[in-house]
mmCIF file of C-alpha atoms and ligand atoms in Angstrom:
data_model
loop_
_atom_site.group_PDB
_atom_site.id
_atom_site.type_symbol
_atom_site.label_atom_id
_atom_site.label_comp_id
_atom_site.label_asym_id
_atom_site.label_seq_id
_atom_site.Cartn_x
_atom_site.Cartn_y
_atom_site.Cartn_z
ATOM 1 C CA UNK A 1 24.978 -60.393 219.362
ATOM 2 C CA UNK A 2 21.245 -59.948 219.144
ATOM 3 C CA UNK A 3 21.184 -60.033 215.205
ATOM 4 C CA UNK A 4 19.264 -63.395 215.367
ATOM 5 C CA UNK A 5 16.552 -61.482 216.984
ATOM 6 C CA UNK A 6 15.665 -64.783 219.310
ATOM 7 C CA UNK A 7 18.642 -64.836 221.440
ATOM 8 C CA UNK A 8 18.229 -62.433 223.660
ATOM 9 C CA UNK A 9 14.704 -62.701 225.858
ATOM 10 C CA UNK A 10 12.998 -60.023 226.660
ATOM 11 C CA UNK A 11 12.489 -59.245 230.614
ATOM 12 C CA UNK A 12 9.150 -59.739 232.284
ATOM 13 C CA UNK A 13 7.977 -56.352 233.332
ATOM 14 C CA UNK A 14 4.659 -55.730 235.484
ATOM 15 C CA UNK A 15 3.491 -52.089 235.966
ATOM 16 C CA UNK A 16 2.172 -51.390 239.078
ATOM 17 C CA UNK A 17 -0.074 -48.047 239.271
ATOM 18 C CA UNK A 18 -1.915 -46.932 241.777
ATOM 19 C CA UNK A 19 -2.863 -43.084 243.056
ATOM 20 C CA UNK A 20 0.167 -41.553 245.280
ATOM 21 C CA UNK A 21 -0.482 -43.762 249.368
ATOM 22 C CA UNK A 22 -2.504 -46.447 247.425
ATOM 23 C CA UNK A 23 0.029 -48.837 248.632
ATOM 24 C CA UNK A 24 2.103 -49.375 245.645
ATOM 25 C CA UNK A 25 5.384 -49.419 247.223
ATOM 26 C CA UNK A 26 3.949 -51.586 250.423
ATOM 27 C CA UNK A 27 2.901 -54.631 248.402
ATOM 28 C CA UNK A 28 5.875 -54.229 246.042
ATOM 29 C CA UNK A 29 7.671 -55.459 249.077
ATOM 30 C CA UNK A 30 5.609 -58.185 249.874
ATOM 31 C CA UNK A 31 5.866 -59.946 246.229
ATOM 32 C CA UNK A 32 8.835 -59.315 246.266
ATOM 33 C CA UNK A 33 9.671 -61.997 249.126
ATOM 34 C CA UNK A 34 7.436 -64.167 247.446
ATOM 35 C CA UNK A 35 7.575 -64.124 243.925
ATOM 36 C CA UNK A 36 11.390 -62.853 243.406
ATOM 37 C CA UNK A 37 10.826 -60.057 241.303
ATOM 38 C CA UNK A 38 12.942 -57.143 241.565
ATOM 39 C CA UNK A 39 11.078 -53.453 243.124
ATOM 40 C CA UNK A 40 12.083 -50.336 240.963
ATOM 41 C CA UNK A 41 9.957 -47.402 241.944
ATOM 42 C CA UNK A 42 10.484 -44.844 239.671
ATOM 43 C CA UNK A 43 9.711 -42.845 242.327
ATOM 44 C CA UNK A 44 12.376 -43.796 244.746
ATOM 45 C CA UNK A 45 15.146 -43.876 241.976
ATOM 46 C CA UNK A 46 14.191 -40.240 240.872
ATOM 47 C CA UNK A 47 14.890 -39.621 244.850
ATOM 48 C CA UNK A 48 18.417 -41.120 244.623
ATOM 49 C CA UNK A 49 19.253 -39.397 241.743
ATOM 50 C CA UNK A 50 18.685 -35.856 243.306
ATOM 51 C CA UNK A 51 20.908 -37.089 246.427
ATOM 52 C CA UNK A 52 23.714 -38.597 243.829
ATOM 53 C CA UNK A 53 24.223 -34.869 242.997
ATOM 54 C CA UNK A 54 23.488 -35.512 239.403
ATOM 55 C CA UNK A 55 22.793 -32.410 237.086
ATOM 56 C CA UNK A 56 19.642 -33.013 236.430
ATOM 57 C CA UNK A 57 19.025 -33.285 240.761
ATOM 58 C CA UNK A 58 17.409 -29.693 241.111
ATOM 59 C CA UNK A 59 15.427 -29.882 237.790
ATOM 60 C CA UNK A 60 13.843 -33.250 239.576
ATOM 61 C CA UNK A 61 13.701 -31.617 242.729
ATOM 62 C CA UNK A 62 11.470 -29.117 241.911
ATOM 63 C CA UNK A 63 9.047 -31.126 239.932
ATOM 64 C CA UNK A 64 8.546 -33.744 242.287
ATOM 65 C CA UNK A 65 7.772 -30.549 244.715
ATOM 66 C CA UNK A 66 4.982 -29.241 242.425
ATOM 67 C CA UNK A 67 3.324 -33.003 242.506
ATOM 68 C CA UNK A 68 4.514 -32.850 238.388
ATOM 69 C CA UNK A 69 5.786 -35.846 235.918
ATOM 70 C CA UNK A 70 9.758 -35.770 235.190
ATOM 71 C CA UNK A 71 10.738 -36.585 231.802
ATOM 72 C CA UNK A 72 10.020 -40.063 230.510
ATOM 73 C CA UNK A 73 14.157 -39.399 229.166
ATOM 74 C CA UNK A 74 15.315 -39.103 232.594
ATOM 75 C CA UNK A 75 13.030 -41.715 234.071
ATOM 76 C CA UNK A 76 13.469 -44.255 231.840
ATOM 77 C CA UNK A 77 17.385 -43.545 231.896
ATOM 78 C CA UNK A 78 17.495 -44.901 235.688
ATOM 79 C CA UNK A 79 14.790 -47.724 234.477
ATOM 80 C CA UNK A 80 16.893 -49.531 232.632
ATOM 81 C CA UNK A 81 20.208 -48.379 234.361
ATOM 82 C CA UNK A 82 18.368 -50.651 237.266
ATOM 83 C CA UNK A 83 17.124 -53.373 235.344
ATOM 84 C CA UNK A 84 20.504 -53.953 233.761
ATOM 85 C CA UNK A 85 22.598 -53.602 237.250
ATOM 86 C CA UNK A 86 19.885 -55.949 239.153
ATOM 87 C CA UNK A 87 20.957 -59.262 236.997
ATOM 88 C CA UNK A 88 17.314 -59.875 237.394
ATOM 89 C CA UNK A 89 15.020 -61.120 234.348
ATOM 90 C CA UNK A 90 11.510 -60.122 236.192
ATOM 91 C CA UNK A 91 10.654 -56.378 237.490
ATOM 92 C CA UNK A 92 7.961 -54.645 238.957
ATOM 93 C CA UNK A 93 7.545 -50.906 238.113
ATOM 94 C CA UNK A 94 6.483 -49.264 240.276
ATOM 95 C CA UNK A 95 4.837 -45.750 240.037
ATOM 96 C CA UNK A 96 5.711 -46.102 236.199
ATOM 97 C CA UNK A 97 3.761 -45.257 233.071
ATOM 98 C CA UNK A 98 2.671 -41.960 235.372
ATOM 99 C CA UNK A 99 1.430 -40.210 231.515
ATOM 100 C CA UNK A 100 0.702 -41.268 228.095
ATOM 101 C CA UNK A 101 4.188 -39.773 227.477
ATOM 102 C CA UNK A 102 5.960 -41.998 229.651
ATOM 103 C CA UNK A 103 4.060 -45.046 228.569
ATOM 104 C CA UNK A 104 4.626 -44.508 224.969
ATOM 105 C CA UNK A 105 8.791 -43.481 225.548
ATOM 106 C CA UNK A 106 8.969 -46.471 227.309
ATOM 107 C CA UNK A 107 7.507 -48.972 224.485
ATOM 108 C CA UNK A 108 9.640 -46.907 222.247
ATOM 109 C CA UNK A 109 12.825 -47.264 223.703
ATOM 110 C CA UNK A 110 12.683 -50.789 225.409
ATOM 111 C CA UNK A 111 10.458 -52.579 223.105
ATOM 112 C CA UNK A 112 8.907 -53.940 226.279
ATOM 113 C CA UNK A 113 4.996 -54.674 227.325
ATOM 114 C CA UNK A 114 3.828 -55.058 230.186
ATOM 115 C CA UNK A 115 2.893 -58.897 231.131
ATOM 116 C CA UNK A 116 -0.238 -57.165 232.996
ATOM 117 C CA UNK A 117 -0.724 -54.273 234.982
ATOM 118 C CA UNK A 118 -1.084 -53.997 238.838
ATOM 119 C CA UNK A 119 -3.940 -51.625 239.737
ATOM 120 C CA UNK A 120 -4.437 -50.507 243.451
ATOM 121 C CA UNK A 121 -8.054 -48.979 243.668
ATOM 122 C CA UNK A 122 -8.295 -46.546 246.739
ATOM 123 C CA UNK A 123 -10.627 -43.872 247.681
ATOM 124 C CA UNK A 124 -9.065 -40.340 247.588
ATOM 125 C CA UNK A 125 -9.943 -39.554 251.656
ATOM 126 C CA UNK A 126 -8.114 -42.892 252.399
ATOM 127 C CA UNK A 127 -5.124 -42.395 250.422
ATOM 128 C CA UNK A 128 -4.626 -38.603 251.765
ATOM 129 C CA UNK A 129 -5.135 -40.228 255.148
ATOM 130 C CA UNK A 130 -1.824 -42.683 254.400
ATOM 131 C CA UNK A 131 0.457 -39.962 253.201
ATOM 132 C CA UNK A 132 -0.201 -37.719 256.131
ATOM 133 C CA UNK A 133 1.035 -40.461 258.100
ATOM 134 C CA UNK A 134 3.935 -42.102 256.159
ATOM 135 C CA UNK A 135 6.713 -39.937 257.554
ATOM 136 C CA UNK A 136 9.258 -40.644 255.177
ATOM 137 C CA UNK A 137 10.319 -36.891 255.825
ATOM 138 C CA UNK A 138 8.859 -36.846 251.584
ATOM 139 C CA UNK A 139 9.197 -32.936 250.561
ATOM 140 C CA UNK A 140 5.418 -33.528 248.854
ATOM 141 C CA UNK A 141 3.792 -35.615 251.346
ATOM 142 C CA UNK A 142 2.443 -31.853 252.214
ATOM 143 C CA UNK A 143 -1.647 -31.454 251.735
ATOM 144 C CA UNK A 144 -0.797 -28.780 249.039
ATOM 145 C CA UNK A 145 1.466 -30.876 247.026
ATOM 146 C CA UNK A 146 -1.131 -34.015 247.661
ATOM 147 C CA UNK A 147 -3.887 -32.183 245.872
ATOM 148 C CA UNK A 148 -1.310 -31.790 242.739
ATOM 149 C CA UNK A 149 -0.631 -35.206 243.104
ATOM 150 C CA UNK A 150 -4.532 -36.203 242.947
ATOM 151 C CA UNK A 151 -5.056 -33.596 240.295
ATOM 152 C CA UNK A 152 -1.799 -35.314 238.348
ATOM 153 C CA UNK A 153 -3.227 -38.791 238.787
ATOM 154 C CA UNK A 154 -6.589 -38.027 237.622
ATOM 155 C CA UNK A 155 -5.659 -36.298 235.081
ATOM 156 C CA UNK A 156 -2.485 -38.271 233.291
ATOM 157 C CA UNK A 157 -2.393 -41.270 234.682
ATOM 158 C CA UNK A 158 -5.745 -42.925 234.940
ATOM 159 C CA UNK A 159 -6.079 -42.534 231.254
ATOM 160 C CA UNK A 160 -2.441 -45.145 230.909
ATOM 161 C CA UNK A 161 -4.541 -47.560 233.167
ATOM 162 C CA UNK A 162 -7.541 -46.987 230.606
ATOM 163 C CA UNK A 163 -5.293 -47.707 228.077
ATOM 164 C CA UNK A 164 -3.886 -51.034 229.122
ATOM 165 C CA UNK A 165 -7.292 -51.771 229.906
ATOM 166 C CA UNK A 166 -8.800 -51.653 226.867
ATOM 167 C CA UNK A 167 -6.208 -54.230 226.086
ATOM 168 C CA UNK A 168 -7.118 -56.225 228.712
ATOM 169 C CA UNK A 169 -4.349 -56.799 230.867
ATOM 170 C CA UNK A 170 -5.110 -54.339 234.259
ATOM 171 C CA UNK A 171 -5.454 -56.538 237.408
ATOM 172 C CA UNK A 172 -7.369 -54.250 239.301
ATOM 173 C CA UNK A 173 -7.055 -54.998 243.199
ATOM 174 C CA UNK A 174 -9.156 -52.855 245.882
ATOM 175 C CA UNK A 175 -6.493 -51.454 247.855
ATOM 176 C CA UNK A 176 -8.598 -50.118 250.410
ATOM 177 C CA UNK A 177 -8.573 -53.171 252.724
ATOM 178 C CA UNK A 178 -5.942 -53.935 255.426
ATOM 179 C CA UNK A 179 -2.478 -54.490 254.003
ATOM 180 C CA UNK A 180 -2.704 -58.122 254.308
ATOM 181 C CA UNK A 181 -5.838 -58.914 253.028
ATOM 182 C CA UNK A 182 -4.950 -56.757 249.653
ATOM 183 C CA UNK A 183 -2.039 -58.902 249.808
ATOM 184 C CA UNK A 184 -4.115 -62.407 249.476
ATOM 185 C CA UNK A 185 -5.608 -60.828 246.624
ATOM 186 C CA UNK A 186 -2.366 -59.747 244.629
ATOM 187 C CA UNK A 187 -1.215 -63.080 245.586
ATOM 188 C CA UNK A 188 -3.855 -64.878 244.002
ATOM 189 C CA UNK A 189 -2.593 -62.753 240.893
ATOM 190 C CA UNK A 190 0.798 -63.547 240.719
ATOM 191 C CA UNK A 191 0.341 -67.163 241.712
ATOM 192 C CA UNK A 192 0.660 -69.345 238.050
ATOM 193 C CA UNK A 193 -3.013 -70.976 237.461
ATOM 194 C CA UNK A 194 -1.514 -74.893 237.723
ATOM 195 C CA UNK A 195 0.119 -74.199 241.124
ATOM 196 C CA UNK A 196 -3.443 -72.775 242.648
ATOM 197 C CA UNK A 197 -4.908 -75.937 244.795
ATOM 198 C CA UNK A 198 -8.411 -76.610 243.854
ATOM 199 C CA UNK A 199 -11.358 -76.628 246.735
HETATM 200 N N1 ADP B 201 -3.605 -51.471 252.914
HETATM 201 C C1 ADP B 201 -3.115 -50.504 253.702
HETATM 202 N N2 ADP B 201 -3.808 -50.092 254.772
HETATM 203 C C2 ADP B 201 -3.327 -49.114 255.577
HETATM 204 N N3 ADP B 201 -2.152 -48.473 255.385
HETATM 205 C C3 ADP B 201 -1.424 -48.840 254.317
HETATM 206 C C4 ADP B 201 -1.863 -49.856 253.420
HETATM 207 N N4 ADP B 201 -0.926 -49.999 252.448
HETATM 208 C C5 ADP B 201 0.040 -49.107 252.717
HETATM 209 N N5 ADP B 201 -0.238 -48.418 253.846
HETATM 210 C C6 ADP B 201 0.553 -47.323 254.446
HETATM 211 O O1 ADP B 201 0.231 -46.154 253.698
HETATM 212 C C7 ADP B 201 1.396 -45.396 253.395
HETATM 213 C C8 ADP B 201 1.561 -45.306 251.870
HETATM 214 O O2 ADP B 201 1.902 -46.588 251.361
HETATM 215 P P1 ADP B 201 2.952 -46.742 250.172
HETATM 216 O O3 ADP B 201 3.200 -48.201 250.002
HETATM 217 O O4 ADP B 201 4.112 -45.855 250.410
HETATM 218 O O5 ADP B 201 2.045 -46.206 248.951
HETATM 219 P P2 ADP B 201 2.434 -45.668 247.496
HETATM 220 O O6 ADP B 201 3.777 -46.246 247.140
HETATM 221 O O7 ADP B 201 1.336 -46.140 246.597
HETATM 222 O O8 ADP B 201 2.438 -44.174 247.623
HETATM 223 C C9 ADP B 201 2.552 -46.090 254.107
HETATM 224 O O9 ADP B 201 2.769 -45.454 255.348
HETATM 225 C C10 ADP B 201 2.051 -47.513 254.299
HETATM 226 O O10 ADP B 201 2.593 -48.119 255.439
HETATM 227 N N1 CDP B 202 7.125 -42.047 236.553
HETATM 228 C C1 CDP B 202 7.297 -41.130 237.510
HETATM 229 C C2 CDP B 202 7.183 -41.474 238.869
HETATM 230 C C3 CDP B 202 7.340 -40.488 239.829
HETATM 231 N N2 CDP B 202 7.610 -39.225 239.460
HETATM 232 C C4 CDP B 202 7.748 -38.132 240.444
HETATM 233 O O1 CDP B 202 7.986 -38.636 241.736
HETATM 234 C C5 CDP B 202 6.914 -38.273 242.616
HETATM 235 C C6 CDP B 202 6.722 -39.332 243.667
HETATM 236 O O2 CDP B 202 6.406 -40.559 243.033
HETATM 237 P P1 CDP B 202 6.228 -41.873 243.894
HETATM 238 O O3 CDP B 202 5.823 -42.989 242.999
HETATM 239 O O4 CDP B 202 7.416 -42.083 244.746
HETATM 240 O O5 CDP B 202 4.980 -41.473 244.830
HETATM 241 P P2 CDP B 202 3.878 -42.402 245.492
HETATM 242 O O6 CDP B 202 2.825 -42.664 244.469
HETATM 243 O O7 CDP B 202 4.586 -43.653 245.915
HETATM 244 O O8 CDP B 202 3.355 -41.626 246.660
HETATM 245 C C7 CDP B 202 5.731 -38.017 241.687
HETATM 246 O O9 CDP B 202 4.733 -37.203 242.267
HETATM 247 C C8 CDP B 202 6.437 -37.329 240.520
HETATM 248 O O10 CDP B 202 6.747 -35.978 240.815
HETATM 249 C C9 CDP B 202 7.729 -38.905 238.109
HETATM 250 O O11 CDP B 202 7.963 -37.747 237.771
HETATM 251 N N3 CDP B 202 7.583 -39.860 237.154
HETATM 252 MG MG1 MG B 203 5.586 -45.347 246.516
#
């Protein structure tokens, strides 16, 4: 199976990045009612994994605690666990490349780019202001793991949204706005050019 090299197609995969209360998760939602992809948030399936009881549950634990990156092994692991169980042939990733590290493991491992890359722009003060009020009972939606968030965001992942930029294919969207005019905007993104209706 496979040995042809054409037989099997590869999925469609969009990355969707964003600093932590940028709204990632929130539009993730909304395209998926409208554009049938299937929402992984790396995220969210590193949070399942530490209630599964798995034996890697207390080393994830603590990192996501400390605001810090988890292994692109373990991460992608669950990735493609989901991808695989969903029977789906389009995903959004959410929250995924977070570091050069898991960006590269990834392209290693799957052999998958990126069609394009979501980018939610959001100002620091408003994105704090979001995660103080999302009440998800999150152990680092604290203001001291927050800052390690920022820090880790600045720091690692920016530089994977530089990267796909400089090959052209980030869709940056200002996330700032109310949730449903960002939406229009990422619509306009995911709508296929010959479907848009001229004016
Ligand atoms: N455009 C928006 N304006 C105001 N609040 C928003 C907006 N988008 C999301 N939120 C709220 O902000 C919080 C963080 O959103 P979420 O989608 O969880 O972000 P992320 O996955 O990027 O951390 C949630 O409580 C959500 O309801
Ligand atoms: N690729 C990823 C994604 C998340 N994580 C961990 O999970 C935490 C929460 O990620 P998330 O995507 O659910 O957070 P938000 O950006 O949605 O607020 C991160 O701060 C990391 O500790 C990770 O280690 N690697
Ligand atoms: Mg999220």
């Amino acid at each position: 199976m496979g040995t042809a090299g054409d037989s099997e197609k590869k999925p469609t995969v969009v990355f969707v990045l964003g600093g932590p209360g940028s709204g990632k998760g929130t539009q993730c939602a909304k395209i998926v009612e409208h554009f049938g992809y299937t929402h992984l948030s790396a995220g969210d399936l590193l949070r399942a994994e530490i209630r599964s009881g798995s034996e890697n549950g207390t080393m994830i634990q603590n990192m996501i605690k400390e605001g810090k990156i988890v292994p692109s092994e373990v991460t992608i692991k669950l990735l493609q666990k989901a991808m695989q169980d969903s029977g789906n042939d389009k995903f959004l990733i959410d929250g995924f490349p977070r570091n050069e590290e898991n960006r590269a493991a990834f392209e290693a491992v799957t052999k998958i780019e990126p069609a394009f890359v979501l980018f939610f722009d959001c100002p620091e003060e408003e994105m704090e202001r979001r995660i103080l009020s999302r009440n998800q009972g999150r152990e680092d939606d604290n203001i001291e793991t927050i800052r390690k968030r920022f820090k880790v965001f600045l720091e690692s992942s920016l530089p994977v949204v530089e990267y796909y930029e400089s090959k052209g294919k980030v869709r940056k969207v200002d996330a700032a706005k109310p949730i449903d005019e960002v939406f229009e905007v990422v619509k306009a993104i995911f709508t296929p050019k010959d479907e848009k209706v001229a004016v």
